[in-house]
mmCIF file of C-alpha atoms in Angstrom:
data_model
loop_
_atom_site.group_PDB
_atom_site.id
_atom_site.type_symbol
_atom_site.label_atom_id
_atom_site.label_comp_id
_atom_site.label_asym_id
_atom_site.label_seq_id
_atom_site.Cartn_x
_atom_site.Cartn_y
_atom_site.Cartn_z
ATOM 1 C CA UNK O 1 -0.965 1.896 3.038
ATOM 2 C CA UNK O 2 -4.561 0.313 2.418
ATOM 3 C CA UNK O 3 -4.155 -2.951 3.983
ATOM 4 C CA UNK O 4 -0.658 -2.985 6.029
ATOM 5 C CA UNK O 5 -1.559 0.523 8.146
ATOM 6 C CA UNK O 6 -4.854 1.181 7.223
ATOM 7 C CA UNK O 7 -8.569 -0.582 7.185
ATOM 8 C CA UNK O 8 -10.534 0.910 4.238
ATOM 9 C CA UNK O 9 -11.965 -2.679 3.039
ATOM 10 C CA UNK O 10 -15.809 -1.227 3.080
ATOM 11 C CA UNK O 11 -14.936 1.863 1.452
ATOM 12 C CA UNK O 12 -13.484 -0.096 -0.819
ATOM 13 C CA UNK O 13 -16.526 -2.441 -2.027
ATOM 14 C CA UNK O 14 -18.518 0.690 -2.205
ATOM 15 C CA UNK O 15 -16.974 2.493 -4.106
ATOM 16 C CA UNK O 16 -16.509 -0.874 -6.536
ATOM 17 C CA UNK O 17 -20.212 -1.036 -6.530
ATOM 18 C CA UNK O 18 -21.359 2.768 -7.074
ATOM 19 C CA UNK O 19 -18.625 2.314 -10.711
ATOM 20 C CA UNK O 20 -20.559 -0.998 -11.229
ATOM 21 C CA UNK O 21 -23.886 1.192 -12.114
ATOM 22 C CA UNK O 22 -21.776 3.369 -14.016
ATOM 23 C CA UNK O 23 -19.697 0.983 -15.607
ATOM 24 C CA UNK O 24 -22.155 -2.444 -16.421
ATOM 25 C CA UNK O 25 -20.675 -5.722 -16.306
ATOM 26 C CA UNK O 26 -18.182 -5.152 -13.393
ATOM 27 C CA UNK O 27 -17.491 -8.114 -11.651
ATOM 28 C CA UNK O 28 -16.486 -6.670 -7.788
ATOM 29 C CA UNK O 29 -15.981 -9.900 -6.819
ATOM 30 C CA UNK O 30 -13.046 -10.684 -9.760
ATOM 31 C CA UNK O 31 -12.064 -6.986 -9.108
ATOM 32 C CA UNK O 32 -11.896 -7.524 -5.242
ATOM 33 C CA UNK O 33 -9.254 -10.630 -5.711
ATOM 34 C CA UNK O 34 -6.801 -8.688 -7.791
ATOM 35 C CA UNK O 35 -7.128 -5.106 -8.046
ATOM 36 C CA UNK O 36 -5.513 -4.213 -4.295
ATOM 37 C CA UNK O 37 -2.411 -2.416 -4.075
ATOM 38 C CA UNK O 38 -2.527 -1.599 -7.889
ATOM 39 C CA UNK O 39 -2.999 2.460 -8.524
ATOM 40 C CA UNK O 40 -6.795 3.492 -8.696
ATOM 41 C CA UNK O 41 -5.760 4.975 -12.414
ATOM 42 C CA UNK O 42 -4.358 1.818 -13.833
ATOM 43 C CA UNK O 43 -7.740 -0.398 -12.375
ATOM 44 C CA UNK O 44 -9.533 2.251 -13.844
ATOM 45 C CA UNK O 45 -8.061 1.569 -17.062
ATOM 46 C CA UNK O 46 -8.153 -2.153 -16.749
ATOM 47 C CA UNK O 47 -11.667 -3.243 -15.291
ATOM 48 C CA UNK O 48 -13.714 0.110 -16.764
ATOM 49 C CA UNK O 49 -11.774 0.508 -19.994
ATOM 50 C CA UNK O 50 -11.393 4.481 -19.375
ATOM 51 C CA UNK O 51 -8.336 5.535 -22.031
ATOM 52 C CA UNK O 52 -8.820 9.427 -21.786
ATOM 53 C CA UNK O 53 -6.382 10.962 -19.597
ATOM 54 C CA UNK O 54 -8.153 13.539 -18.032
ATOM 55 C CA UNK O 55 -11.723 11.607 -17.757
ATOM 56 C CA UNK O 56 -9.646 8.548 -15.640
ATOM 57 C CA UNK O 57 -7.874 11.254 -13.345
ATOM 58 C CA UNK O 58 -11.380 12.562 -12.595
ATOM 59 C CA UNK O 59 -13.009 8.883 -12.267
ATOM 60 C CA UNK O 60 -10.148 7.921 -9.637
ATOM 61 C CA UNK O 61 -10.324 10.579 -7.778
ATOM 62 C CA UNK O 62 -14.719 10.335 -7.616
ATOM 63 C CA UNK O 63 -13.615 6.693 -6.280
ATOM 64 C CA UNK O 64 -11.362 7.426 -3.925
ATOM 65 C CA UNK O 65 -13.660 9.717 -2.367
ATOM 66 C CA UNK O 66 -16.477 6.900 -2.319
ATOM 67 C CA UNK O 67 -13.912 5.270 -0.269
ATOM 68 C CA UNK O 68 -13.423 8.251 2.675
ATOM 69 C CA UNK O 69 -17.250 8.711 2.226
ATOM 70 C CA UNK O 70 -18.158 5.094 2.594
ATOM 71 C CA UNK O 71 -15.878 3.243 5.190
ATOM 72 C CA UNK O 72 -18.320 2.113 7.922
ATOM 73 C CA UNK O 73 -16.601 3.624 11.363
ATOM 74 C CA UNK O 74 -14.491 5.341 8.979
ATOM 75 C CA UNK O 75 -10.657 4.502 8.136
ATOM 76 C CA UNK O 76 -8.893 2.901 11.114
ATOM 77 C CA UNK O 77 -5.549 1.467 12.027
ATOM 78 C CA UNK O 78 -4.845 -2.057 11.806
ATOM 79 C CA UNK O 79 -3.427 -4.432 14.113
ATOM 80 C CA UNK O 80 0.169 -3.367 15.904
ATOM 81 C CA UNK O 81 0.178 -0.226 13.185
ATOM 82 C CA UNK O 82 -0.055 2.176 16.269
ATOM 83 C CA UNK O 83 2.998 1.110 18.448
ATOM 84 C CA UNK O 84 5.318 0.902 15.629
ATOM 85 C CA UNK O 85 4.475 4.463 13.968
ATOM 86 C CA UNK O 86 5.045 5.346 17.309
ATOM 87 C CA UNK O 87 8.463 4.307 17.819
ATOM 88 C CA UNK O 88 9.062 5.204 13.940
ATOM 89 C CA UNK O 89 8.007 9.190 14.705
ATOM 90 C CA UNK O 90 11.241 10.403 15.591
ATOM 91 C CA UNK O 91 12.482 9.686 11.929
ATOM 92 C CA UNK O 92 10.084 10.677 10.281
ATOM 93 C CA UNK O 93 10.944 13.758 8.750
ATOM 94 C CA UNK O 94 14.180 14.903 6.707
ATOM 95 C CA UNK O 95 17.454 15.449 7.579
ATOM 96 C CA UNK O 96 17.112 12.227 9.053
ATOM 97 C CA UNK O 97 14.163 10.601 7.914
ATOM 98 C CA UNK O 98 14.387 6.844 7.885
ATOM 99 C CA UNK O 99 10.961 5.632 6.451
ATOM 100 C CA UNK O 100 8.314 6.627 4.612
ATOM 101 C CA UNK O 101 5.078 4.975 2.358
ATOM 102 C CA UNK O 102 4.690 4.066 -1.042
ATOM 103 C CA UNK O 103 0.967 3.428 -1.813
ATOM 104 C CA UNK O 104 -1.057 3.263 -5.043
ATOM 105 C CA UNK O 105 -3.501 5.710 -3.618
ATOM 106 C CA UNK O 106 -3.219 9.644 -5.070
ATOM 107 C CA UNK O 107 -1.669 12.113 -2.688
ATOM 108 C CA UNK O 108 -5.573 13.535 -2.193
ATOM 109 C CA UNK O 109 -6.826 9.925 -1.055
ATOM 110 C CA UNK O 110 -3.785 9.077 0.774
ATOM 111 C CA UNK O 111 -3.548 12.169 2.817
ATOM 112 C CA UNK O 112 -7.047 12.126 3.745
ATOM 113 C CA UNK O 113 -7.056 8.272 4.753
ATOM 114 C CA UNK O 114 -3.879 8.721 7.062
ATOM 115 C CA UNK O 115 -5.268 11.733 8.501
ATOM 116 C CA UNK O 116 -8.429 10.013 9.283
ATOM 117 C CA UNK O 117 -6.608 6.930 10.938
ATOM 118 C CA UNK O 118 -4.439 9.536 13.020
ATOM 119 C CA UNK O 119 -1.064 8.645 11.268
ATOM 120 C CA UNK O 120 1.128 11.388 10.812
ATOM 121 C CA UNK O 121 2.511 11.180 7.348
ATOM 122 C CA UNK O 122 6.165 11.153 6.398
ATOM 123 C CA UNK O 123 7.882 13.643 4.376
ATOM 124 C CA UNK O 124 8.168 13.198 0.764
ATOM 125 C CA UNK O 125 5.663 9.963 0.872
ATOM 126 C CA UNK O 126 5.041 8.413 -2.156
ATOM 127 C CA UNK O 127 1.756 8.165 -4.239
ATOM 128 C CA UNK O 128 0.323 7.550 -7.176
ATOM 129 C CA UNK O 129 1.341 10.498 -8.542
ATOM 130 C CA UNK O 130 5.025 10.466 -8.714
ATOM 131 C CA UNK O 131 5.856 7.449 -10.096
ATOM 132 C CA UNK O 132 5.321 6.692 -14.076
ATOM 133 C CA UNK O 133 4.511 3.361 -13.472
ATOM 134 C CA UNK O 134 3.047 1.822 -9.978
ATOM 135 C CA UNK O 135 2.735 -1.401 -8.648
ATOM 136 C CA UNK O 136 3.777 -4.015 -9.453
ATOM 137 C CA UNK O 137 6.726 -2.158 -10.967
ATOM 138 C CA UNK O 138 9.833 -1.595 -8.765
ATOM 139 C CA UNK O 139 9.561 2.502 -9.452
ATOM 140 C CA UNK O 140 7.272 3.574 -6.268
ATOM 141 C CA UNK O 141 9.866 1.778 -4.015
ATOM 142 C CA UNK O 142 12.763 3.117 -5.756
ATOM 143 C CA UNK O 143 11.740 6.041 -5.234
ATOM 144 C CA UNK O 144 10.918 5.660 -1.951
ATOM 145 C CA UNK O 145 14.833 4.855 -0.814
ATOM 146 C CA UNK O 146 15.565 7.607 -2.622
ATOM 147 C CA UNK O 147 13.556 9.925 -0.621
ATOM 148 C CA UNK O 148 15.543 8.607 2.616
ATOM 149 C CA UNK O 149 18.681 8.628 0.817
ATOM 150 C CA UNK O 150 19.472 5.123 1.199
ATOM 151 C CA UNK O 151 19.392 2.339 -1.465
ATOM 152 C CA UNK O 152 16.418 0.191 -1.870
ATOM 153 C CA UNK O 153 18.423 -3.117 -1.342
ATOM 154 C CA UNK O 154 19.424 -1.436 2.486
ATOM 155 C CA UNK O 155 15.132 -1.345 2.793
ATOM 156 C CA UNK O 156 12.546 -3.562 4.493
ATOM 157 C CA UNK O 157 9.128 -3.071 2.421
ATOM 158 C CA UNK O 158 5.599 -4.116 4.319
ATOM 159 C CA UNK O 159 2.927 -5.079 1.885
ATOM 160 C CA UNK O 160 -0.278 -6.675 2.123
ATOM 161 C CA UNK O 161 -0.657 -7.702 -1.932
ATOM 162 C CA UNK O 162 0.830 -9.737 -4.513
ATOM 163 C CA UNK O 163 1.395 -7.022 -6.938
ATOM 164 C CA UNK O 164 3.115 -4.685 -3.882
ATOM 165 C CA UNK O 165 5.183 -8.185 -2.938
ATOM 166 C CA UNK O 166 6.177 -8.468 -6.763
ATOM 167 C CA UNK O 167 7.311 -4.291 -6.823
ATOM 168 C CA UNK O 168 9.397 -4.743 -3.184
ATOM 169 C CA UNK O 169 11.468 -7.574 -4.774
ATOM 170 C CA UNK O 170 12.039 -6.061 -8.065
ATOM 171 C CA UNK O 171 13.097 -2.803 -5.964
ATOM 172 C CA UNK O 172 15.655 -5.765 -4.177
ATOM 173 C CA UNK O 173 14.277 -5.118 -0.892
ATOM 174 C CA UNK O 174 13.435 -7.449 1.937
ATOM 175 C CA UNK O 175 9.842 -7.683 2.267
ATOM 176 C CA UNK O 176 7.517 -8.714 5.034
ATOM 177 C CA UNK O 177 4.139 -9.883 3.825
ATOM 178 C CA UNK O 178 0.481 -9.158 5.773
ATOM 179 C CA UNK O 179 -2.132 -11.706 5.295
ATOM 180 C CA UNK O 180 -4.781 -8.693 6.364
ATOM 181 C CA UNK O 181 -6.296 -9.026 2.456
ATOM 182 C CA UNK O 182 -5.063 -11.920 0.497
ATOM 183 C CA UNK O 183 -4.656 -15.444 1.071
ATOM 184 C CA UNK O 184 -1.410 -17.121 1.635
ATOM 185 C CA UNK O 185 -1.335 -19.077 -1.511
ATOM 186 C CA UNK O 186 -1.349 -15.474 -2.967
ATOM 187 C CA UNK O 187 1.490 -14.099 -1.474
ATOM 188 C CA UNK O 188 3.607 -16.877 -1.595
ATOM 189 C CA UNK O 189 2.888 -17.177 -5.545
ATOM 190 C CA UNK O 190 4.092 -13.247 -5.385
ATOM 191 C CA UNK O 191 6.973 -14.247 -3.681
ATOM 192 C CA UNK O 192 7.943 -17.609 -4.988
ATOM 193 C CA UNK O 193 11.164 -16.578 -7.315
ATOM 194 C CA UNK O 194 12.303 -14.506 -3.965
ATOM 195 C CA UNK O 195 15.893 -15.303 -2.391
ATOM 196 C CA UNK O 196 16.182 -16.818 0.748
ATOM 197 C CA UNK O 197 15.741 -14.598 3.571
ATOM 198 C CA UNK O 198 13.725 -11.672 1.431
ATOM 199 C CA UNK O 199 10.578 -12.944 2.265
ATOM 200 C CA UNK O 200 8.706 -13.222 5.590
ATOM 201 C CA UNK O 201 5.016 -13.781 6.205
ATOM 202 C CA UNK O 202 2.992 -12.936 8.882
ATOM 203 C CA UNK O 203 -0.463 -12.241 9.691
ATOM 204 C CA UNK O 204 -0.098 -8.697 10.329
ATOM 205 C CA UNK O 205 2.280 -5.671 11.999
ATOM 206 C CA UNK O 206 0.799 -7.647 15.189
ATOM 207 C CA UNK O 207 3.628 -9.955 14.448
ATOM 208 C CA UNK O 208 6.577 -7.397 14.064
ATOM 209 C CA UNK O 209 8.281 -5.169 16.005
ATOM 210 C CA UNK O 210 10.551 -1.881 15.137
ATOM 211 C CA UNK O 211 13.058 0.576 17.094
ATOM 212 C CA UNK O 212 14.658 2.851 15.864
ATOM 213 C CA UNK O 213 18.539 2.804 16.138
ATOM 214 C CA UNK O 214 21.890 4.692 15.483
ATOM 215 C CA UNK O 215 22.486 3.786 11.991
ATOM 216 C CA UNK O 216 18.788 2.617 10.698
ATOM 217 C CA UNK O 217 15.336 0.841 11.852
ATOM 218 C CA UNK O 218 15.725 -3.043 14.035
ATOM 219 C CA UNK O 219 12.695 -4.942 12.512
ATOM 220 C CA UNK O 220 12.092 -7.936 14.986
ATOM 221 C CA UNK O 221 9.362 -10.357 13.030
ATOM 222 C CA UNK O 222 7.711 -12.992 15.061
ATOM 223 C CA UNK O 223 7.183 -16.004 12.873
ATOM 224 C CA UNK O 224 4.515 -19.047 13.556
#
């Protein structure tokens, strides 16, 4: 979500900064370069060496809402985002839903970042919340097919970060990389034990196109 629909990269480095007083010794910068597209609660755990359960699921949700609070000119949509939840809208919604998101963010965070960019969320999304383990894990993609009753291996996944790149694959989806927040060298590492034809890169949704159509979604991807 953060980083393939959504723009959130100031909120972001706040709320990094406001756990650095908190937490001493943070390095954002380290943080910054490898802590996207993993779940808030397992950073947490990582980088601020929480281990109480109930003390991290009240630290990650104070961060995500340094996030909403802190996003200079607030959450927006990134580049060709609009025009393809657009044509997506139609299926959004069971019985025949054909998409949906899998982010790291909680279902609190999530729902108040799409709502801010103007996205209309799909039913049954997937956060945080209902997976055991996130990112870089197959499981939030998994789950994700199941929720439009298809399997994952029939699925295109979008991602923006090595550790969502590494979870698509695992899932054996296709998966179409964004260079909106990591380098290429990054994403290609992610990708580099990928079979022919499951990866594409691209700089972001600019670059692809998709229609719905009788029996699924026609992803068009405009390489350079």
């Amino acid at each position: 979500m953060d980083g393939t629909l959504v723009d959130s990269t100031t909120g972001v480095i706040a709320a990094w900064s406001t756990f650095a007083k908190t937490y001493p010794g943070l390095d954002v910068e380290t943080i910054l370069h490898s802590s996207h597209g993993v779940r808030t609660t397992d950073n947490l755990a990582k980088w601020c060496g929480i281990t109480d359960p109930e003390v991290l699921k009240d630290e990650a949700d104070r961060f995500e809402r340094v996030i909403i609070e802190s996003a200079d000119n607030g959450i927006t949509t990134l580049p060709g985002v609009r025009s393809i939840i657009d044509n997506l809208s139609p299926a959004k919604s069971k019985p025949s839903q054909r998409w949906t998101i899998c982010t790291s963010a909680t279902r609190v965070y999530a729902t108040a970042a799409l709502k801010a960019a103007n996205i209309d969320a799909p039913d049954g999304f997937v956060t945080a919340d209902d997976v055991d383990q996130g990112k870089p894990y197959p499981d939030p993609y998994l789950k994700g097919a199941a929720v439009c009753q298809v399997s994952a291996t029939d699925c295109v996944v979008v991602e923006d970060a090595p550790a969502g790149v590494t979870s698509g694959l695992a899932a054996g989806s296709k998966v179409i990389g964004l260079l909106t927040t990591h380098s290429k060298e990054q994403m290609l590492k992610a990708a580099e034990n990928a079979h022919e034809g499951y990866f594409y890169l691209v700089q972001d949704l600019s670059k692809v196109s998709m229609s719905l159509i009788d029996d699924g979604v026609e992803v068009t991807i405009r390489l350079e």
